[in-house]
């Protein structure tokens, strides 16, 4: 067998933010705030961003890559569900990602918001199954590193 049918990967990212847990949590709970750090970016146009932030609620985002990107015009979509929400403490989501008309991954992501003397320590644990092979896990981890940096800008906004 040349390549496994799926690649499984888990990574953990930790960040500290100089705001209280309820303020960092709000950047996930408020759809307008989350869209700013999670959805909006210069290299894409958002087609849809919807978030029903409650246990059992769903989130859907889709965007098209802009001219000048390696995959100009391709639509990338994320469809997820919130499995567990403990205000100011924890969020657990599961989602699938599609690239064009091809499903490329399924993920379970847990965010933990821990009070610290600096504000909030955030622990993001990403467990993924990647269908596209090659560098899917590395790209996803790099993507989450960027997103958590963008979250910092939103929290300080």
XYZ file of C-alpha atoms in Angstrom:
157
model
C 0.000 0.000 0.000
C 1.532 3.310 -1.112
C -0.480 5.626 1.106
C -2.864 5.058 4.022
C -6.519 5.646 3.252
C -6.595 8.227 6.070
C -4.070 10.040 8.208
C -4.853 10.484 11.906
C -3.250 13.324 13.805
C -3.550 15.079 17.158
C -1.908 18.335 18.144
C -2.211 20.623 21.150
C -1.671 24.385 20.967
C -1.448 26.597 24.045
C -1.769 30.356 24.190
C -2.014 32.943 26.953
C -4.214 36.003 26.525
C -4.144 39.051 28.840
C -7.919 39.039 29.334
C -10.281 37.152 31.654
C -11.722 33.799 30.484
C -15.178 35.295 29.860
C -13.641 37.812 27.436
C -11.722 35.154 25.471
C -14.750 32.839 25.519
C -16.887 35.683 24.104
C -14.704 35.740 20.971
C -16.002 32.206 20.269
C -19.583 32.713 21.452
C -20.377 35.963 19.601
C -20.781 35.200 15.871
C -19.633 38.669 14.754
C -16.461 38.430 16.831
C -15.735 34.868 15.702
C -16.223 35.790 12.058
C -13.580 38.520 12.399
C -10.826 36.242 13.701
C -11.911 32.897 12.240
C -13.564 33.737 8.935
C -12.395 37.047 7.532
C -9.068 37.108 5.703
C -7.521 39.072 2.855
C -7.064 36.012 0.630
C -10.733 34.945 0.530
C -14.302 36.109 0.131
C -16.809 34.829 2.693
C -19.907 33.293 1.131
C -21.536 32.315 4.425
C -20.772 32.377 8.136
C -23.463 31.127 10.514
C -23.086 30.054 14.124
C -25.802 28.753 16.441
C -23.646 28.782 19.567
C -25.306 26.287 21.905
C -24.820 22.619 22.702
C -26.267 20.828 19.669
C -26.079 24.005 17.568
C -24.393 24.051 14.191
C -21.827 26.274 12.539
C -21.337 26.668 8.807
C -18.763 28.721 6.985
C -17.772 28.799 3.351
C -15.439 31.038 1.407
C -13.849 31.338 -2.021
C -10.139 31.833 -2.452
C -9.272 35.106 -4.174
C -7.234 35.793 -7.278
C -3.542 35.265 -6.669
C -3.943 32.280 -4.334
C -2.824 28.830 -5.502
C -6.455 27.693 -5.798
C -8.234 30.835 -7.060
C -12.015 30.478 -6.987
C -12.124 27.205 -5.059
C -14.747 27.094 -2.295
C -13.711 25.779 1.101
C -16.468 24.927 3.570
C -16.607 23.907 7.231
C -19.705 22.290 8.721
C -19.678 21.674 12.446
C -21.677 20.980 15.543
C -21.145 22.114 19.122
C -21.070 19.005 21.314
C -20.271 20.597 24.649
C -20.230 24.164 25.932
C -19.414 25.147 29.496
C -19.500 28.962 29.619
C -16.086 30.558 30.133
C -14.525 27.094 30.593
C -14.821 24.692 27.606
C -16.059 24.260 24.026
C -16.029 20.951 22.121
C -16.832 20.928 18.405
C -16.790 18.389 15.591
C -16.589 19.404 11.953
C -15.941 18.323 8.398
C -14.061 20.382 5.822
C -14.586 20.294 2.077
C -12.320 21.655 -0.646
C -14.415 22.248 -3.758
C -16.660 19.191 -3.921
C -14.226 16.903 -2.067
C -14.415 16.179 1.675
C -10.850 16.460 3.019
C -11.107 16.004 6.792
C -13.137 15.413 9.928
C -12.072 16.920 13.254
C -12.865 17.019 16.948
C -11.576 20.186 18.621
C -11.614 21.019 22.330
C -10.922 24.522 23.654
C -10.208 24.921 27.369
C -10.215 28.393 28.973
C -8.160 28.381 32.160
C -7.875 31.426 34.436
C -4.290 32.437 35.121
C -2.474 35.279 36.807
C -1.878 36.667 33.274
C -5.542 36.405 32.219
C -6.475 33.226 30.329
C -4.524 30.190 29.252
C -6.212 28.616 26.232
C -5.565 24.980 25.365
C -6.689 23.871 21.906
C -6.632 20.108 21.303
C -7.266 19.137 17.664
C -7.913 15.502 16.751
C -8.195 15.054 13.006
C -8.753 12.470 10.330
C -7.393 13.660 6.995
C -8.590 12.172 3.720
C -6.451 14.172 1.283
C -3.164 12.650 2.422
C 0.249 14.317 2.205
C 0.535 17.450 4.342
C -3.014 17.838 5.690
C -2.042 17.636 9.389
C 0.812 20.104 8.990
C -1.361 22.593 7.098
C -4.134 22.310 9.699
C -1.789 22.916 12.620
C -0.259 25.914 10.838
C -3.774 27.194 10.149
C -4.772 26.940 13.808
C -1.571 28.683 14.888
C -2.524 31.580 12.619
C -6.127 31.564 13.855
C -5.072 31.687 17.513
C -2.795 34.638 16.700
C -5.786 36.335 15.062
C -7.860 35.507 18.154
C -5.327 37.493 20.205
C -5.964 40.557 18.039
C -9.739 40.109 18.480
C -9.484 39.707 22.250
C -7.375 42.866 22.508
C -9.721 44.775 20.126
